[in-house]
XYZ file of C-alpha atoms in Angstrom:
538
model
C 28.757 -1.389 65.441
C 26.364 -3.584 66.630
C 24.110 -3.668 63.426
C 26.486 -4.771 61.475
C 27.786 -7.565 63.086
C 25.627 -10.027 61.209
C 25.508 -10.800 57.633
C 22.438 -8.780 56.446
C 18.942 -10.683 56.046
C 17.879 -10.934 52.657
C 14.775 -11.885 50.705
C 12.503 -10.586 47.991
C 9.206 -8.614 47.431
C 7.527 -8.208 44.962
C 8.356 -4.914 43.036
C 4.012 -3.533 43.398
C 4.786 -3.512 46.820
C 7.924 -1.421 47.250
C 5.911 1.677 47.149
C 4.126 0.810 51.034
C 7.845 -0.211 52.386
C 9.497 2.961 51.705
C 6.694 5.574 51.753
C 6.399 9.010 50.536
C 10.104 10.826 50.468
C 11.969 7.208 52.060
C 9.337 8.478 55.258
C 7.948 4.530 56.131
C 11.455 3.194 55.954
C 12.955 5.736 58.219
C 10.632 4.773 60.561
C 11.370 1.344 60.386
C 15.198 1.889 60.372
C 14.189 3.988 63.774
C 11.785 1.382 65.289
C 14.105 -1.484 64.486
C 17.495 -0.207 65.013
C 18.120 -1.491 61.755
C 19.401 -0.739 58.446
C 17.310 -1.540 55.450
C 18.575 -1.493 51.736
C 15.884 -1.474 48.380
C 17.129 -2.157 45.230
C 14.174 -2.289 42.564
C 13.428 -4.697 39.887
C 11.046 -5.033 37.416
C 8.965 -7.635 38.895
C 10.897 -8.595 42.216
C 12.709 -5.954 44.641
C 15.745 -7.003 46.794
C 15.317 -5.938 50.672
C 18.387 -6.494 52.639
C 18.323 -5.912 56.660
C 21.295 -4.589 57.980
C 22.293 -5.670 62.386
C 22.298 -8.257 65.128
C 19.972 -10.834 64.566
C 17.528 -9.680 66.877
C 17.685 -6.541 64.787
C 16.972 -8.025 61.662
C 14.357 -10.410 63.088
C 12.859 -7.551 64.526
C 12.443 -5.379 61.310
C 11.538 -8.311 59.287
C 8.544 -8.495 61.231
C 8.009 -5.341 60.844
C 7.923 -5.513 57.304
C 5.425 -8.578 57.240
C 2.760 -6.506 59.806
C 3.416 -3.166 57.185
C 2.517 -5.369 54.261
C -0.029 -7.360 55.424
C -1.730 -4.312 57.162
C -1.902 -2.573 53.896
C -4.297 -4.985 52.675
C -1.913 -4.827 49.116
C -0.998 -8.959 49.148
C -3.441 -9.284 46.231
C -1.892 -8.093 43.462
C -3.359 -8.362 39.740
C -5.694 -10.542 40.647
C -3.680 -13.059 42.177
C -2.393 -13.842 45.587
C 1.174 -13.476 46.177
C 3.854 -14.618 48.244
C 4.844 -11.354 49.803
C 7.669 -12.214 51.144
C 10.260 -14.950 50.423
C 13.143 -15.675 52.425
C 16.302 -17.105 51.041
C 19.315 -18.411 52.381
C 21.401 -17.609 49.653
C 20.919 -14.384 48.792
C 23.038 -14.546 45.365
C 20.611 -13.552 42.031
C 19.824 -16.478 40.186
C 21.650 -17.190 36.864
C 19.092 -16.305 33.641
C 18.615 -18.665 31.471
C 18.077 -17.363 27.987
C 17.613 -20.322 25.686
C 15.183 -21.428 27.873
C 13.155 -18.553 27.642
C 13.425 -18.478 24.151
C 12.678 -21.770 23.555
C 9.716 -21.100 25.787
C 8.568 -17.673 23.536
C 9.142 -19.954 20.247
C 6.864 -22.286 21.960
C 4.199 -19.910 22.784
C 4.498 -17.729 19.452
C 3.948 -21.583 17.916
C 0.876 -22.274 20.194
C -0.503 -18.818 19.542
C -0.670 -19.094 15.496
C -1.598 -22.840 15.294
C -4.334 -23.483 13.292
C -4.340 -20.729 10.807
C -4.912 -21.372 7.674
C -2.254 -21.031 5.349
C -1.480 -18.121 3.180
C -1.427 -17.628 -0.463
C 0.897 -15.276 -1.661
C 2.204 -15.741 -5.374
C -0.198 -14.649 -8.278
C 1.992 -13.614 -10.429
C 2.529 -14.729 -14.044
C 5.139 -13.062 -16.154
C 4.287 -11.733 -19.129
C 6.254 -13.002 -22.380
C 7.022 -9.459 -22.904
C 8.104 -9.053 -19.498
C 9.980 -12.208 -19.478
C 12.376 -10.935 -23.425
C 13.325 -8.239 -21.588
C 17.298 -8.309 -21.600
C 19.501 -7.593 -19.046
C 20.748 -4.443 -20.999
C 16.683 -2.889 -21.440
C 16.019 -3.740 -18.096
C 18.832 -1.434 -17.006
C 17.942 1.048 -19.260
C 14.173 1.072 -18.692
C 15.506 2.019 -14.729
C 17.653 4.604 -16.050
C 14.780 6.272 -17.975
C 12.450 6.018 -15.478
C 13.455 8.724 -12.702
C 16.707 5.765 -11.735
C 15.235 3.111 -10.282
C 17.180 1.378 -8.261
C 16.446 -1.886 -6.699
C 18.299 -4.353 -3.911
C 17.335 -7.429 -2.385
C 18.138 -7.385 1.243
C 17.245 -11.059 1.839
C 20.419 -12.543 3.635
C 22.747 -14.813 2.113
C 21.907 -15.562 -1.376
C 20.216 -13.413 -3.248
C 16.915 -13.330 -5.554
C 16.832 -12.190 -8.752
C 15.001 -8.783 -8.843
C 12.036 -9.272 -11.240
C 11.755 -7.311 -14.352
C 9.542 -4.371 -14.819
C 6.117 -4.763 -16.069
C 5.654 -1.614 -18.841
C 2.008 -1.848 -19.497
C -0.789 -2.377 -17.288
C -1.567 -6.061 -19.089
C 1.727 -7.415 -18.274
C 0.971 -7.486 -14.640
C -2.844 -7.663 -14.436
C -3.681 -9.570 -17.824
C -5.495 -12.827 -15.906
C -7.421 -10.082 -13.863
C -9.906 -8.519 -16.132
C -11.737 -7.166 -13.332
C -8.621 -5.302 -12.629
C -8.126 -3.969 -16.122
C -11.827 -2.843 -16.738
C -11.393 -0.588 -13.955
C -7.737 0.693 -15.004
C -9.135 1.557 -18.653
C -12.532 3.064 -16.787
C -10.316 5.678 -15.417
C -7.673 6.292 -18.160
C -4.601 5.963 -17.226
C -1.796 5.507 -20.130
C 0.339 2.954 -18.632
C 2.073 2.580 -15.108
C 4.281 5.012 -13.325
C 7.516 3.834 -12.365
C 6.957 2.829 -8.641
C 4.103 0.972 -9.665
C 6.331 -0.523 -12.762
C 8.970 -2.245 -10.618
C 6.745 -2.871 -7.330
C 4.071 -5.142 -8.947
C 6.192 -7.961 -10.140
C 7.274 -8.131 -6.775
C 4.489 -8.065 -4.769
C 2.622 -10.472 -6.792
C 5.000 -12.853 -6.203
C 4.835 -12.611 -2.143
C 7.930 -11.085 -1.626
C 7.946 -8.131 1.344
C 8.712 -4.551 -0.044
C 9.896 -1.110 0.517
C 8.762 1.067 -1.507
C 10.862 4.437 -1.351
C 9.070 7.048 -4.420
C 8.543 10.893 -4.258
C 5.107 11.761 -3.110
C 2.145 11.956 -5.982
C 4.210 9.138 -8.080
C 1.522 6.326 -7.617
C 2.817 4.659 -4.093
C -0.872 4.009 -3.259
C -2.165 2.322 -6.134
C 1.354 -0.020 -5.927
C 0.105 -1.703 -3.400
C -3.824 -1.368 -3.531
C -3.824 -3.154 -6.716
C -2.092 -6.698 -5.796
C -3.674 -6.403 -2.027
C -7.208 -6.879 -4.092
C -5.750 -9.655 -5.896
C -4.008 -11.400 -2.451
C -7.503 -10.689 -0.324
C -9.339 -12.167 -3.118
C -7.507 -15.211 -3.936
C -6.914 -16.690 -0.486
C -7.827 -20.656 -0.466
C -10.528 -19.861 2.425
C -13.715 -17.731 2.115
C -13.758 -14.334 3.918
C -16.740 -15.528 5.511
C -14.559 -18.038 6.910
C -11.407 -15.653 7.301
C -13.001 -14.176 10.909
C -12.125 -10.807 10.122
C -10.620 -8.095 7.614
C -7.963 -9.792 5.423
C -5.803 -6.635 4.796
C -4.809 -3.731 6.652
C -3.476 -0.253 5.863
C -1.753 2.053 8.350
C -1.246 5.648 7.609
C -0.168 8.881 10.158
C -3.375 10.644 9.486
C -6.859 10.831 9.342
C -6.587 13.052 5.786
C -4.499 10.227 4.183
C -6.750 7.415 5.883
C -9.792 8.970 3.657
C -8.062 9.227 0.683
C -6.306 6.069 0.668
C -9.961 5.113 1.135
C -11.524 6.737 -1.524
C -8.991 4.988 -3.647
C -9.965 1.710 -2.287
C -13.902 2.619 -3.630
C -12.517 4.306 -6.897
C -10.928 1.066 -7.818
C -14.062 -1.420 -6.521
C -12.786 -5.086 -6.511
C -15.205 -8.125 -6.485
C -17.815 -6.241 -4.062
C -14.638 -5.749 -1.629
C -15.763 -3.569 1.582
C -13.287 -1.405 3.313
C -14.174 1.160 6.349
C -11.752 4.235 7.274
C -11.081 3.745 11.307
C -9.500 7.071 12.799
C -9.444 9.475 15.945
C -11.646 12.243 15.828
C -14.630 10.214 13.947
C -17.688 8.345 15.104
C -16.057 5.607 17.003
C -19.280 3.733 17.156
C -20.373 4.292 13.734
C -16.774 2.435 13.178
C -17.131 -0.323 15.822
C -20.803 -1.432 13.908
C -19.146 -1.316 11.103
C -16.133 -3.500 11.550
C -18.219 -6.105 13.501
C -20.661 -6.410 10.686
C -17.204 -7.471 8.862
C -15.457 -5.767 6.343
C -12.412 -6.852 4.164
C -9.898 -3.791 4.109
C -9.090 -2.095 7.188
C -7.534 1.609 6.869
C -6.134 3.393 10.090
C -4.738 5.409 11.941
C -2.492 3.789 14.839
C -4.136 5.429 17.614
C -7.765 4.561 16.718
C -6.837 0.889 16.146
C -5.413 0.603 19.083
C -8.632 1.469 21.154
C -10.090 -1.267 18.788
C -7.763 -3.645 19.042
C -7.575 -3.894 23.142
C -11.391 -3.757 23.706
C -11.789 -6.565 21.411
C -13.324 -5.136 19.041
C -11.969 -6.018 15.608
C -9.767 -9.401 15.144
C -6.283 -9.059 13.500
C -5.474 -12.331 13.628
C -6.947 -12.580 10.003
C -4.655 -9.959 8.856
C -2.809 -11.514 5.805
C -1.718 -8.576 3.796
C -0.138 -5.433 5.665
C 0.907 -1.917 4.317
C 2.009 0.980 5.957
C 2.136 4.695 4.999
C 5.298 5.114 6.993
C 5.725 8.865 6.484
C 5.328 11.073 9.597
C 4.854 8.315 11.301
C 7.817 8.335 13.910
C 7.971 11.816 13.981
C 4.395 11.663 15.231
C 5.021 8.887 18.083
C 3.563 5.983 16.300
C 5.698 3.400 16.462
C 4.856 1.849 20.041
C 1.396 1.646 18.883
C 2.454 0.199 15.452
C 4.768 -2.126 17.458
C 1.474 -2.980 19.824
C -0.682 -3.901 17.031
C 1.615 -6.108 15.233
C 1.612 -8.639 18.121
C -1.824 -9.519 16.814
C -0.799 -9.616 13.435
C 0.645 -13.130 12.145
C 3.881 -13.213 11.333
C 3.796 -14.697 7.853
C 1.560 -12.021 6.554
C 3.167 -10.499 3.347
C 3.975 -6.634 4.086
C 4.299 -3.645 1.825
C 6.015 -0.333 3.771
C 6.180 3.221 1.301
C 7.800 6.461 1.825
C 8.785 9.134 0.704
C 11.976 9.546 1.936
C 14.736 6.845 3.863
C 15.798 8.088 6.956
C 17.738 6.076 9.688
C 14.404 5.654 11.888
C 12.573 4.703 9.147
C 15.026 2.314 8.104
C 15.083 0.996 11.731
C 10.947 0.461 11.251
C 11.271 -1.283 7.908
C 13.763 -4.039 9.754
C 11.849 -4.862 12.731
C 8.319 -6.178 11.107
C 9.801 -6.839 7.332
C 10.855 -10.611 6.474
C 13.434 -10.843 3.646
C 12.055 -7.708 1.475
C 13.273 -6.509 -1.180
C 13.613 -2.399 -1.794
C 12.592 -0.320 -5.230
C 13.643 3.305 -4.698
C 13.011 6.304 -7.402
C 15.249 8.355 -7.721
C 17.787 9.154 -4.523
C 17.819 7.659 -1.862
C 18.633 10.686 0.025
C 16.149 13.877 0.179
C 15.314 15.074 -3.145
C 12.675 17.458 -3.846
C 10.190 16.454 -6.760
C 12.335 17.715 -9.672
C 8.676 18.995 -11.325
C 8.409 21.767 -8.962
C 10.328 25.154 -9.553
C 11.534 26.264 -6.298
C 11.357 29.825 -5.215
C 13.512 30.980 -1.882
C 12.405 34.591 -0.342
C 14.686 35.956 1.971
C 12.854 38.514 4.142
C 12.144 40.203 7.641
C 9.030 38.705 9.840
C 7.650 41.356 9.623
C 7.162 41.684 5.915
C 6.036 38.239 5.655
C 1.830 38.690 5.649
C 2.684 41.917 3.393
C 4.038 39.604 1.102
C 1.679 36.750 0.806
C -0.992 38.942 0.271
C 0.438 40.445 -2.900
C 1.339 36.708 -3.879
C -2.573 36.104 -3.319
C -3.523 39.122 -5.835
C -1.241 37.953 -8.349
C -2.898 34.387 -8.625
C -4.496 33.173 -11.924
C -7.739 32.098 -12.291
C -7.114 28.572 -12.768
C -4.261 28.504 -9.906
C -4.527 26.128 -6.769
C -2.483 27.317 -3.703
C -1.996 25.790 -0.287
C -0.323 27.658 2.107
C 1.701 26.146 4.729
C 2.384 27.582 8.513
C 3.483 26.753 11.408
C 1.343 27.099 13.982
C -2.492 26.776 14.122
C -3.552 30.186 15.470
C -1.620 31.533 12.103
C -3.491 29.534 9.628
C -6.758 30.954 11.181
C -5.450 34.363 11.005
C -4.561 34.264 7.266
C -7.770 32.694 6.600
C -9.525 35.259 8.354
C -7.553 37.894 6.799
C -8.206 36.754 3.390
C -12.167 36.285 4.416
C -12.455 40.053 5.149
C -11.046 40.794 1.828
C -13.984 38.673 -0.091
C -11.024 35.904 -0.953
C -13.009 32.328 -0.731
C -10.288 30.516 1.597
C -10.376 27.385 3.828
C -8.164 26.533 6.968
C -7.031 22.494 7.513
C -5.222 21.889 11.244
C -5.545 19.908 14.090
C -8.302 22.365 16.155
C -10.805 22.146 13.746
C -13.724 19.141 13.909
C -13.518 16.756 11.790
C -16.249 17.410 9.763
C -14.781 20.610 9.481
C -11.676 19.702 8.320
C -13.082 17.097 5.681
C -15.201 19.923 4.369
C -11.841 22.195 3.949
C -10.243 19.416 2.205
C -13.276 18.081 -0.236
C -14.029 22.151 -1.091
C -10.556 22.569 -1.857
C -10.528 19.363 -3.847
C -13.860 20.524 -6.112
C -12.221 24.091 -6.603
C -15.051 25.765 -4.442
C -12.094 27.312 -2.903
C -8.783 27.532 -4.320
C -6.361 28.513 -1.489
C -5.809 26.352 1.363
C -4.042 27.399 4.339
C -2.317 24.306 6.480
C -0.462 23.477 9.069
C 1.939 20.038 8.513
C -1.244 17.864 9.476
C -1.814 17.952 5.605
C 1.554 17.732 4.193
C 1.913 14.219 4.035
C -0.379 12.469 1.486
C -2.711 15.404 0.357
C -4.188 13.920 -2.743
C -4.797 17.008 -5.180
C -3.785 17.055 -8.280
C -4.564 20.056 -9.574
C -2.174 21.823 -7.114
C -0.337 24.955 -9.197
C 1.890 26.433 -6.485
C 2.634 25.567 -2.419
C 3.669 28.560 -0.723
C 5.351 28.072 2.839
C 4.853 30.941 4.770
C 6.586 29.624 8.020
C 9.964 27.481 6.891
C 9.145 23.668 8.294
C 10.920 22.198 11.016
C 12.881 20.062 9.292
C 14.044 19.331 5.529
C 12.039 16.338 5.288
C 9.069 18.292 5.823
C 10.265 20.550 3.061
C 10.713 18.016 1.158
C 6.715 16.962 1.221
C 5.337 20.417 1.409
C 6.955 21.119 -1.955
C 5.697 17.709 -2.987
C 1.650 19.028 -3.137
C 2.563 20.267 -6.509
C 4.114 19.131 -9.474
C 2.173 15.575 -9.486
C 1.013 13.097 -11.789
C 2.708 14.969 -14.748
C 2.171 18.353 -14.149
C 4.682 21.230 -13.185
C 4.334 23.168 -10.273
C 5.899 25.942 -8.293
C 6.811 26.643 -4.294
C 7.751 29.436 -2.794
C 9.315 29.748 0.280
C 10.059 32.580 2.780
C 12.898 32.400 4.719
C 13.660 34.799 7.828
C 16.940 35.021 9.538
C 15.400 32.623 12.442
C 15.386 29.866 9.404
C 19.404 30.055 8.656
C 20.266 26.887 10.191
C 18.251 25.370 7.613
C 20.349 26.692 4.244
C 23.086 24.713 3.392
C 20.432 21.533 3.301
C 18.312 23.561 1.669
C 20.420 24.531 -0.901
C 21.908 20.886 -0.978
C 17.628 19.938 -2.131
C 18.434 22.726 -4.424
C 21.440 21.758 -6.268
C 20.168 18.159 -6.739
C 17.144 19.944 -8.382
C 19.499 21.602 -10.587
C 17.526 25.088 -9.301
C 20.853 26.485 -7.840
């Protein structure tokens, strides 16, 4: 045929303009095809879009032209602020070879440019105890072994460090910190929990770590403690610093506050911190981090607004730790992935969980330098082995029969939070349990803020002592004084399980959960009687 008895024309346009060239449903196209007696092929790219004419020379001429009126009509050849070249010929149309060390020469370059001038970071403070230092090899191992099995590993590649010994009392890590010990002996604590045991050494001395602990076993205070201690002892002033000097990331706004209230339990050399999360007053937060503050604690999704209108500087950022439950399962990783391009590089990170998934795993690798890992316990799911668990095997609709008589056999003293699945229910039970005189307070995603910080501080001072929540408070819910969890609706996956039943049984205590299970839950038995067995409940 006569169209194709040329070789087709072919040039490039850029990809923002594709859209005007084909038009809704391929309709603009047609109608060139038609006009022209051509035949026109788009193949998309990212930035660039190949357009090859198909016919006679005349044909193609004819269509190219076209092309340039249809473009240049739509008023679209400023793109991004920029004038473009809309439409490049080429005589060869072959794609052009890539060249990759060039480019990432050229990103080395620019990641170079970017951090120049910094000032350097500090990141060793610590000095081992002579205690610490006679341990053998043969205590060492046995200390881990006593001490829920630690296990440690140094993923650095190629030669490996030596993993620091434990520190067993509170002086052997923080002895040249008085500050730090005043407020350790102000609140009474006996002597370091495990996590805490075998994560200082190594975070005092600048090394990266993952910290992998059952929930309520101290995670927080792991890391708060030589953070004060790395913010503090940096060779420049804050005032000179241009911004907060650590940050902490955490899935929700519940955790955010406590990890918070932590932060002013422990006060450090007149240290400021502010709480930045969705949901709260976002300019109350904006004054506050321009004013300048030292500790940053967020929520991804808040920080984000922050960080792209300019309104806090990250650039300072030398100490970084991250909550890192929930926090793919809740979509946070492009934003955590967006926020450490402002972050420099050779910050010193700290990254806790509860539990070592593959995705988690896959987090840890892509923003950790050379860490080493302290995990208690298994490093597969293992509920806390404080709690006695309780499985109830019975028919939906015997379910709110049967936490109400749970409800009437409470104790005075006893502490419940009661976990469903669905918002609508937890307001139901509450409501239920309202009618009957039973003081009760809901915690899930449709209540206000205020509301939901009221929920959680009355259930913290015993002014109510049954708490019905969806998973939104599963994950970091500081209360101690938690006797039993009941889950009313089975989670939606054993990890959540896993931190539900985690509520209770901390810092010492026992506890108990109890769990009903309907036949829409049986794909979830054989790995919850795998949690079970491990327990040595089965």
């Amino acid at each position: 045929q006569a169209q194709d008895s040329a070789a087709p024309l072919c040039f490039h346009l850029d990809s923002a303009l594709v859209g005007a060239l084909i038009g809704r449903g391929g309709t603009k196209i047609k109608e060139l095809e038609d006009s022209s007696g051509s035949r026109i092929k788009v193949t998309r790219g990212t930035y660039e879009s190949e357009v090859k004419i198909f016919g006679s020379i005349d044909v193609q001429n004819k269509a190219k032209m076209l092309i340039d009126n249809l473009v240049t009509s739509s008023g679209q050849n400023c793109v991004r602020g920029k004038t473009l070249d809309i439409i490049k010929p080429e005589n060869n149309p072959k794609k052009p070879v890539i060249n990759w060390a060039s480019l990432r020469e050229n990103r080395a370059k620019y990641e170079s440019m970017k951090w120049a001038g910094l000032p350097p970071i500090e990141k060793n403070f610590y000095k081992e105890s002579s205690r610490t230092a006679s341990m053998s090899k043969e205590e060492v191992e046995l200390w881990r072994k006593e001490n829920n099995d630690i296990t440690c590993d140094d993923l650095k590649e190629g030669e490996k460090r030596c993993i620091p010994n434990p520190v067993c009392k509170f002086e052997d890590a923080f002895e040249h910190y008085p500050d730090i010990m005043a407020n350790i002996r102000k609140v009474g604590f006996q002597k370091p929990t495990p996590i805490q045991s075998q994560a200082w050494p190594i975070i005092l001395q600048g090394i990266d770590l993952i910290g992998i602990a059952q929930t309520g076993t101290g995670k927080t205070l792991a890391y708060l403690m030589p953070g004060f201690i790395h913010l503090t002892s940096q060779p420049i002033s804050k005032d000179q610093r241009g911004g907060p000097g650590m940050l902490v990331l955490t899935p929700t706004r519940e955790l955010a506050l406590q990890v918070e209230a932590e932060c002013s339990k422990y006060a450090y050399k007149e240290i400021k911190s502010i709480c930045v999360y969705g949901g709260g007053d976002r300019k109350g937060q904006i004054d506050m981090v321009t004013k300048g503050v030292d500790i940053v604690i967020a929520t991804p999704g808040r920080l984000n607004d922050l960080q792209m209108n300019n309104f806090i500087n990250l650039k300072s950022i030398t100490y970084l730790a991250n909550e890192a439950d929930r926090m793919l399962d809740m979509g946070f990783e492009p934003q955590i992935m967006k926020i450490l391009i402002d972050v420099r590089p050779d910050r010193q990170t700290v990254m806790t969980s509860a539990t070592w998934p593959d995705g988690v795993r896959r987090l840890a690798k892509s923003y950790l330098k050379n860490p080493m890992i302290v995990y208690v316990g298994t490093l597969d799911l293992a509920a806390v082995n404080t709690v006695q668990q309780k499985v109830i095997v019975i028919p939906e609709a015997e379910k709110r029969a049967f936490v109400h008589s749970f409800i009437k056999s409470m104790k005075p003293k006893d502490k419940v939070i009661i976990f469903v699945g669905k918002k609508l229910t937890a307001d139901d039970l509450a409501s239920d349990f309202g009618i009957q005189g039973i003081p009760v307070q809901s915690l899930h995603g449709n209540r206000e803020q205020y509301d939901r910080e009221q929920a959680l501080d009355d259930f913290k001072k015993g002014k109510v002592r049954i708490l019905v929540a969806t998973d939104l408070a599963s994950r970091g819910l500081d209360v101690h004084d938690i006797t039993h969890v009941f889950n009313f609706d089975f989670p939606r996956n054993i990890e959540e399980y896993v931190h539900r039943v985690g509520r209770t049984g901390r810092a010492g205590r026992s506890g108990e959960a109890v769990t009903l299970v309907t036949s829409s839950d049986w794909k979830f038995a054989s790995e919850l009687i795998d949690i079970l067995e491990r327990a040595n409940q089965v």
